[in-house]
PDB file of C-alpha atoms in Angstrom:
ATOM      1  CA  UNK A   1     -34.561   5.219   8.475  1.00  0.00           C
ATOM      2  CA  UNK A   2     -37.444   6.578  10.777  1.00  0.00           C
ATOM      3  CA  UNK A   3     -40.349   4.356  11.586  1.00  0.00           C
ATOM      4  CA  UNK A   4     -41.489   1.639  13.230  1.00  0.00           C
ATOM      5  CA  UNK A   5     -42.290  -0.918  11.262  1.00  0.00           C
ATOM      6  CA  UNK A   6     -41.070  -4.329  10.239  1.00  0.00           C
ATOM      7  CA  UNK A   7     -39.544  -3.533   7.189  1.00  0.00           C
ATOM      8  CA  UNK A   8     -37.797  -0.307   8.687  1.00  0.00           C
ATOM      9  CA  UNK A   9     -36.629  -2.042  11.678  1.00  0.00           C
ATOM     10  CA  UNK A  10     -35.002  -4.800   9.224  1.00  0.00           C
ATOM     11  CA  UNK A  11     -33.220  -2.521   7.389  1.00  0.00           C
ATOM     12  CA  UNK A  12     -32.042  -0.482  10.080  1.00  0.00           C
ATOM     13  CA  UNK A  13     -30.544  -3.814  11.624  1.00  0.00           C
ATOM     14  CA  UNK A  14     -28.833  -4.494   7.840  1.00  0.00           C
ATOM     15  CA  UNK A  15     -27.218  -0.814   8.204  1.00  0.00           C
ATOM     16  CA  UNK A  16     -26.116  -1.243  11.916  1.00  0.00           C
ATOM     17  CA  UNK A  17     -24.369  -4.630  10.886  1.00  0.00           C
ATOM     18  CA  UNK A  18     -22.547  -3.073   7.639  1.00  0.00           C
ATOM     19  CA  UNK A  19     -21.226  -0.088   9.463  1.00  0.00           C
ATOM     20  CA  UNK A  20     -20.280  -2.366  12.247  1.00  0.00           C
ATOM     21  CA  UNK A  21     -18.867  -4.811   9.946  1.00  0.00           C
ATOM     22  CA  UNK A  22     -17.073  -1.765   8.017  1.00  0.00           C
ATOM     23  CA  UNK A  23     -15.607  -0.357  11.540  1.00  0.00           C
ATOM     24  CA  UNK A  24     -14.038  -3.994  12.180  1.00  0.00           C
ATOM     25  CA  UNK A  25     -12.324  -3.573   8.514  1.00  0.00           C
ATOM     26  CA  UNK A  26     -11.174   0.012   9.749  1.00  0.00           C
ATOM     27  CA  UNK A  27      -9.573  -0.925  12.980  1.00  0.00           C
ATOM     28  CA  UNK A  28      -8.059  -4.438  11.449  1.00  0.00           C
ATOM     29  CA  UNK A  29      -6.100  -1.938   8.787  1.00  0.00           C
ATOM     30  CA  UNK A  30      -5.070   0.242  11.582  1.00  0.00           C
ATOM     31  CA  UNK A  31      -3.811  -2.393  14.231  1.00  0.00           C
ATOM     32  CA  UNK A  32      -1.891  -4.181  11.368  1.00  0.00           C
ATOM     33  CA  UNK A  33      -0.145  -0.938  10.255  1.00  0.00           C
ATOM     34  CA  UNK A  34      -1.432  -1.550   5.971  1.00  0.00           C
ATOM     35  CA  UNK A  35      -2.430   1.701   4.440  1.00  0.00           C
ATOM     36  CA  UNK A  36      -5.723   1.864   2.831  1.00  0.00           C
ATOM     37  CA  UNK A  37      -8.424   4.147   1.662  1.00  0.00           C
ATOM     38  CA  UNK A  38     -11.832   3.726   0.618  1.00  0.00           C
ATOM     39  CA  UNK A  39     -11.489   1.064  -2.192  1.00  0.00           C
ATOM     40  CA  UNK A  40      -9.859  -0.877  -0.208  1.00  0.00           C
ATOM     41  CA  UNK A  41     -11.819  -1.243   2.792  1.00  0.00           C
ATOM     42  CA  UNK A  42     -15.021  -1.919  -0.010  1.00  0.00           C
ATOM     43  CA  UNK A  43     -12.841  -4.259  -1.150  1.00  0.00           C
ATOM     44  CA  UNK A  44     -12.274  -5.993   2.136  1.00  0.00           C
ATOM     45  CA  UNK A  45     -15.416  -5.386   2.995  1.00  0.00           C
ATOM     46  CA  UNK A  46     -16.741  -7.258  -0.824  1.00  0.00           C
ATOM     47  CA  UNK A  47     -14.500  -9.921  -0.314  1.00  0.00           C
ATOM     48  CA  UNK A  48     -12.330  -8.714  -3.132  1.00  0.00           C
ATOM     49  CA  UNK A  49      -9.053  -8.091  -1.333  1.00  0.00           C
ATOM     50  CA  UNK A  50      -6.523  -8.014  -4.230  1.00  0.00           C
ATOM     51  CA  UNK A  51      -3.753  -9.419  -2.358  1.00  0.00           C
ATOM     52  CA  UNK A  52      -3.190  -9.705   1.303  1.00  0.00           C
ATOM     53  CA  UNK A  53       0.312  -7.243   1.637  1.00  0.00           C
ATOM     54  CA  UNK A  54       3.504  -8.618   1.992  1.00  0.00           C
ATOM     55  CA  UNK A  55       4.650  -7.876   5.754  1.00  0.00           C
ATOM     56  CA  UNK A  56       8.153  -7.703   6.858  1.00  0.00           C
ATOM     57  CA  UNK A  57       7.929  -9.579   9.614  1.00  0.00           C
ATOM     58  CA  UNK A  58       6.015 -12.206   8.417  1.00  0.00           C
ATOM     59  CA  UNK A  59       8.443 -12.586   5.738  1.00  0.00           C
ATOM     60  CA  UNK A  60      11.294 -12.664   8.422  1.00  0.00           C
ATOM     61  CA  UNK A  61       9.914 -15.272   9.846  1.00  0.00           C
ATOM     62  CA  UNK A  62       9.476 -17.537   6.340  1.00  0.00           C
ATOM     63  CA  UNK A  63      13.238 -16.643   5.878  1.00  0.00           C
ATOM     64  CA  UNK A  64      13.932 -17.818   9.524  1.00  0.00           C
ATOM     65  CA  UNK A  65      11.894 -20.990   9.247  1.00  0.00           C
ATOM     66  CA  UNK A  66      13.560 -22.336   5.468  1.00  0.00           C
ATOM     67  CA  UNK A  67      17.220 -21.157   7.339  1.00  0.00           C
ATOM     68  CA  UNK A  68      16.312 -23.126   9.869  1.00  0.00           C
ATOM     69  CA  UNK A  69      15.751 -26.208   7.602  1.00  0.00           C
ATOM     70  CA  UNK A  70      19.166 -25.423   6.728  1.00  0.00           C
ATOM     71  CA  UNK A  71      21.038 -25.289   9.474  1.00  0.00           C
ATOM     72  CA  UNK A  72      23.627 -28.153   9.533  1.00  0.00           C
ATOM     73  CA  UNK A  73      23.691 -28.234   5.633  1.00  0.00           C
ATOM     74  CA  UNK A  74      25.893 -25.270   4.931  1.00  0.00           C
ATOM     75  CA  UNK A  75      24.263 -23.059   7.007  1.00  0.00           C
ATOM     76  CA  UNK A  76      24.970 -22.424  11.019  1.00  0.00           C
ATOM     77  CA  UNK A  77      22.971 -22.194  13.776  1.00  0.00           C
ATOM     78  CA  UNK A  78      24.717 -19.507  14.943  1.00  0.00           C
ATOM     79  CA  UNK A  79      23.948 -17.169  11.955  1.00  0.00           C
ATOM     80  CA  UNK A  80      19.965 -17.838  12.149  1.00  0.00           C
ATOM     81  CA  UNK A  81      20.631 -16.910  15.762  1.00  0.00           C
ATOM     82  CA  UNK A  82      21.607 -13.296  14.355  1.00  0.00           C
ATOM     83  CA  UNK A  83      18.538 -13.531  12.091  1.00  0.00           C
ATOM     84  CA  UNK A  84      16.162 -14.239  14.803  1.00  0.00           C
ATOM     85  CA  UNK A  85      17.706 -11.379  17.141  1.00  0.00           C
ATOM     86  CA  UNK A  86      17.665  -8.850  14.123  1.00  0.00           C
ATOM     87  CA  UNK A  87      14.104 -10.128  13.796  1.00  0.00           C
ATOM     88  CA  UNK A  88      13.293  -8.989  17.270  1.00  0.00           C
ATOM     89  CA  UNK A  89      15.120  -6.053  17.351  1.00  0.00           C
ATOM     90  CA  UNK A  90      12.796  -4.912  13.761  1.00  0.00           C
ATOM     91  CA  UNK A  91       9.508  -6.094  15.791  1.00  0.00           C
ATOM     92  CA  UNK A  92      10.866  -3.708  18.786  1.00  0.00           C
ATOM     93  CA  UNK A  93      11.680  -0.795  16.368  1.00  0.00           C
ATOM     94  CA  UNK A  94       8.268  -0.794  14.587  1.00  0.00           C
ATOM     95  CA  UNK A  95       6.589  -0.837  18.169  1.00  0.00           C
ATOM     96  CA  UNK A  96       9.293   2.025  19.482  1.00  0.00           C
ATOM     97  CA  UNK A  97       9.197   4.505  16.344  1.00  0.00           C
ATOM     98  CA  UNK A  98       5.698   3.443  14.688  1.00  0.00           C
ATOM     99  CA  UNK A  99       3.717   2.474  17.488  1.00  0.00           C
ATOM    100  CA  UNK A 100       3.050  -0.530  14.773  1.00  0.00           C
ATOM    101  CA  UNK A 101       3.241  -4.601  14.770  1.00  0.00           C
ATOM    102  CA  UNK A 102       4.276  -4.781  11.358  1.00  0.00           C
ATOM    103  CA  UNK A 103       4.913  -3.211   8.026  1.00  0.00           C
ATOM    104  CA  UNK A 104       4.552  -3.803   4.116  1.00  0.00           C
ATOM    105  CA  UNK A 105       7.522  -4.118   2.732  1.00  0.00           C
ATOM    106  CA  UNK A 106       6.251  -1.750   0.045  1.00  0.00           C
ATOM    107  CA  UNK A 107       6.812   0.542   2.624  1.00  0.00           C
ATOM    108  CA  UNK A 108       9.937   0.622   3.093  1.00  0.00           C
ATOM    109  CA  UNK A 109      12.332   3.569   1.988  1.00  0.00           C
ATOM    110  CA  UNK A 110      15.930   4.908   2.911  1.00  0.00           C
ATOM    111  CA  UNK A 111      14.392   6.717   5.867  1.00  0.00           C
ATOM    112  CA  UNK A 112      13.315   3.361   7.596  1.00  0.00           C
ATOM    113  CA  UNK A 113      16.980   1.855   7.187  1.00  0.00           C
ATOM    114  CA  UNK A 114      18.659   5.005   8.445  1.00  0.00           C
ATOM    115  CA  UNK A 115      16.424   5.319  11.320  1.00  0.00           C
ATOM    116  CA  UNK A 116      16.757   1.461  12.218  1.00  0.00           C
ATOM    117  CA  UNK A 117      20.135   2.082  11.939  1.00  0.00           C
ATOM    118  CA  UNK A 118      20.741   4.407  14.499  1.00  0.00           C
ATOM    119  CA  UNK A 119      18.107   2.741  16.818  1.00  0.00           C
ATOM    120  CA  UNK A 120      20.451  -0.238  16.516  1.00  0.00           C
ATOM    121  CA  UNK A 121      23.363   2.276  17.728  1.00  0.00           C
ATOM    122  CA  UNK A 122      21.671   4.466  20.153  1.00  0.00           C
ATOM    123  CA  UNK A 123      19.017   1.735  22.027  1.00  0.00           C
ATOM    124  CA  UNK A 124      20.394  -1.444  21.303  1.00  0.00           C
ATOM    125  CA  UNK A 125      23.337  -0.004  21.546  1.00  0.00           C
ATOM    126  CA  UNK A 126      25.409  -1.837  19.211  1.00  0.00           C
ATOM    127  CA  UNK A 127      29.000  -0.745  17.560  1.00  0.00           C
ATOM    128  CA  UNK A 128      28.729   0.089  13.756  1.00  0.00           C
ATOM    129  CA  UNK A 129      30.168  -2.959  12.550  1.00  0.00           C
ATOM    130  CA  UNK A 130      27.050  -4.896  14.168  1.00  0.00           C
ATOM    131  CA  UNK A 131      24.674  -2.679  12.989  1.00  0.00           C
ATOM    132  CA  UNK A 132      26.130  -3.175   9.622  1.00  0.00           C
ATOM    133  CA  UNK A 133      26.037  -6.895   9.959  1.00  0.00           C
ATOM    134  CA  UNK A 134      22.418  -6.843  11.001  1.00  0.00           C
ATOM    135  CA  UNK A 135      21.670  -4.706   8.349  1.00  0.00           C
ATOM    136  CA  UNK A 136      22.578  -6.478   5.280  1.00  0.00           C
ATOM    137  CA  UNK A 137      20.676  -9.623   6.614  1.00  0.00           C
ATOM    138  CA  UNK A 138      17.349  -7.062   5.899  1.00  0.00           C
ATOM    139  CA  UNK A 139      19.395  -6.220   2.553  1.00  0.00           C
ATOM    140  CA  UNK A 140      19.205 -10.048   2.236  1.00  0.00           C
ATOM    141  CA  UNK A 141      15.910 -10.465   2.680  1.00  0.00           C
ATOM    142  CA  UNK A 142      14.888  -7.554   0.782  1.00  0.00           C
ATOM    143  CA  UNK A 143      16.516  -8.578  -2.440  1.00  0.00           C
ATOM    144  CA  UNK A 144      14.720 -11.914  -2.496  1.00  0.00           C
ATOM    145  CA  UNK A 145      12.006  -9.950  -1.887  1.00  0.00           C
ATOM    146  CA  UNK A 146      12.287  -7.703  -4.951  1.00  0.00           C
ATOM    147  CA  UNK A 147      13.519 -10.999  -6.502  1.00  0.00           C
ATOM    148  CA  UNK A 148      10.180 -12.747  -5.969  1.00  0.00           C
ATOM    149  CA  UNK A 149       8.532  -9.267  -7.642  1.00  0.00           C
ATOM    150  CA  UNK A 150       6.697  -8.530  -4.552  1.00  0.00           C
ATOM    151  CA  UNK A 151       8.714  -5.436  -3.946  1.00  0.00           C
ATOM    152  CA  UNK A 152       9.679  -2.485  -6.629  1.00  0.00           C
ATOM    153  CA  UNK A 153      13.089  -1.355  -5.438  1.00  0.00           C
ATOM    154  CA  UNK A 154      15.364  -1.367  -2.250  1.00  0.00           C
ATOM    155  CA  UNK A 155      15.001   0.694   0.087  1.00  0.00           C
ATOM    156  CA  UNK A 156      18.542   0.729   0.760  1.00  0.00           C
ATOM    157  CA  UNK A 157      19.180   2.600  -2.690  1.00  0.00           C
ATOM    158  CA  UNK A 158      21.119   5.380  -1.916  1.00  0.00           C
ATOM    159  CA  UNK A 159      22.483   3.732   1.878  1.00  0.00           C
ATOM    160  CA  UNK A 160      25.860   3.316   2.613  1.00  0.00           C
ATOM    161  CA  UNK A 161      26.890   0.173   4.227  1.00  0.00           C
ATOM    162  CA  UNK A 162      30.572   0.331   5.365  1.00  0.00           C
ATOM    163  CA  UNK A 163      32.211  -1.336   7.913  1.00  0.00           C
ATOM    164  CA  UNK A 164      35.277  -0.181  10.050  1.00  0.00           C
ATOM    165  CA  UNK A 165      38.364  -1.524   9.999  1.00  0.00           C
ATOM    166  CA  UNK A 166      38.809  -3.824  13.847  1.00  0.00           C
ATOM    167  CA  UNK A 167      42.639  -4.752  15.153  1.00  0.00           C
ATOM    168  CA  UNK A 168      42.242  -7.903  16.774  1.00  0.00           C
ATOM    169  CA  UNK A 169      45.151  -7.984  19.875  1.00  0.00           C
ATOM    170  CA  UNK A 170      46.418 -11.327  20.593  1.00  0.00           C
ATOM    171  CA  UNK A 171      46.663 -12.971  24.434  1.00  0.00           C
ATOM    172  CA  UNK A 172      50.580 -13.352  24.877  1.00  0.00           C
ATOM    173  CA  UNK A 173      52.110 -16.776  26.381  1.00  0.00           C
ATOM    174  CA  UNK A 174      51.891 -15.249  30.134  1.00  0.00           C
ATOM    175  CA  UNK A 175      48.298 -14.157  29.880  1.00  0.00           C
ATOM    176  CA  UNK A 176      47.362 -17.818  28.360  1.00  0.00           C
ATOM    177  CA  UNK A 177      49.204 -19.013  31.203  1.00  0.00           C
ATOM    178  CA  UNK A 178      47.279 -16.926  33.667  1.00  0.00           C
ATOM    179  CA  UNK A 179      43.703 -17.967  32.599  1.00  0.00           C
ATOM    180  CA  UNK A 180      44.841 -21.304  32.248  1.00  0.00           C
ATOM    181  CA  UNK A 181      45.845 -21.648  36.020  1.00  0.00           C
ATOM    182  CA  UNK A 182      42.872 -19.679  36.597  1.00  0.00           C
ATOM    183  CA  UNK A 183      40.581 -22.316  38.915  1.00  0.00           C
ATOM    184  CA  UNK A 184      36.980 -21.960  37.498  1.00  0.00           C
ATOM    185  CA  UNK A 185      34.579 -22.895  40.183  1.00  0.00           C
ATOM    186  CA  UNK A 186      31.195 -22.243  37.315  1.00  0.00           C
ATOM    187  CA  UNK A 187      30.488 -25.941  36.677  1.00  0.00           C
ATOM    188  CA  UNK A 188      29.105 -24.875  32.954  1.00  0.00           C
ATOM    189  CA  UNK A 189      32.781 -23.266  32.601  1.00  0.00           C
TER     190      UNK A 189
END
């Protein structure tokens, strides 16, 4: 408004403060990577939010922390290793192809999984059967999630897990005999 008096001055501070408060909304939706739109940034704004969205990572890391619990009780420390690295290795991918911290897991569609999988093959650089490993840990985690009703469907409807067949060799008696006469000067060896 145009003027100089109290009253105009008052309101003009009100407006400056809602369209700051309103810009803070904007940028929070952007830096966290949830889509919105008008509604829901009066929402926000309101103090109506529906529901806060359900983030991947976030949920990773509820999965991680209730494996964790179980670790020793059926479950091994070696496989929540794998979760926490496939963990990482999501967080990196959202940063490397979305330029984003985080995603809803509403979001989530065959294109994600394909493209995560051949991150996993061409940065992280890991064989097929690995990627398929890590892989069905997120299938894991995604079926609880549409489980728990806070997803639709999978995004891996439609995605084609396989794994390829490995021949293990076998060390013969001379090559056992070889590393053990092998003198290992690495005291944590």
């Amino acid at each position: 408004l145009n003027g100089k008096t109290e009253d105009v001055k008052s309101i003009n501070s009100y407006l400056q403060r809602v369209e700051s408060k309103i810009y803070d909304i904007f940028q929070d939706f952007i830096s966290s990577g949830i889509e919105f739109d008008g509604e829901r940034i009066k929402a926000r704004y309101l103090g109506f939010d529906v529901e806060k969205p359900r983030m991947l990572l976030d949920i990773y890391e509820d999965h991680n922390k209730e494996f964790q619990e179980l670790v020793g009780r059926g479950l091994s420390y070696g496989t929540l290793q794998k979760y926490k690295t496939i963990k990482g290795y999501v967080a990196q991918f959202l940063k490397y192809k979305y330029a984003k911290d985080d995603i809803e897991i509403t979001k989530l569609h065959y294109h994600f999984i394909k493209t995560f999988e051949i991150y996993l093959k061409t940065v992280k650089h890991c064989c097929h059967n690995t990627a398929m490993d890590y892989l069905k840990k997120i299938k894991k985690i995604m079926n609880q999630c549409i489980a728990k009703k806070w997803n639709e469907r999978s995004p891996f409807v439609g995605f084609k897990m396989s794994v390829n067949e490995t021949h293990k060799t076998f060390l013969n008696e001379e090559e056992l005999l070889l590393i053990a006469e092998q003198k290992i000067e690495i005291k944590r060896l």
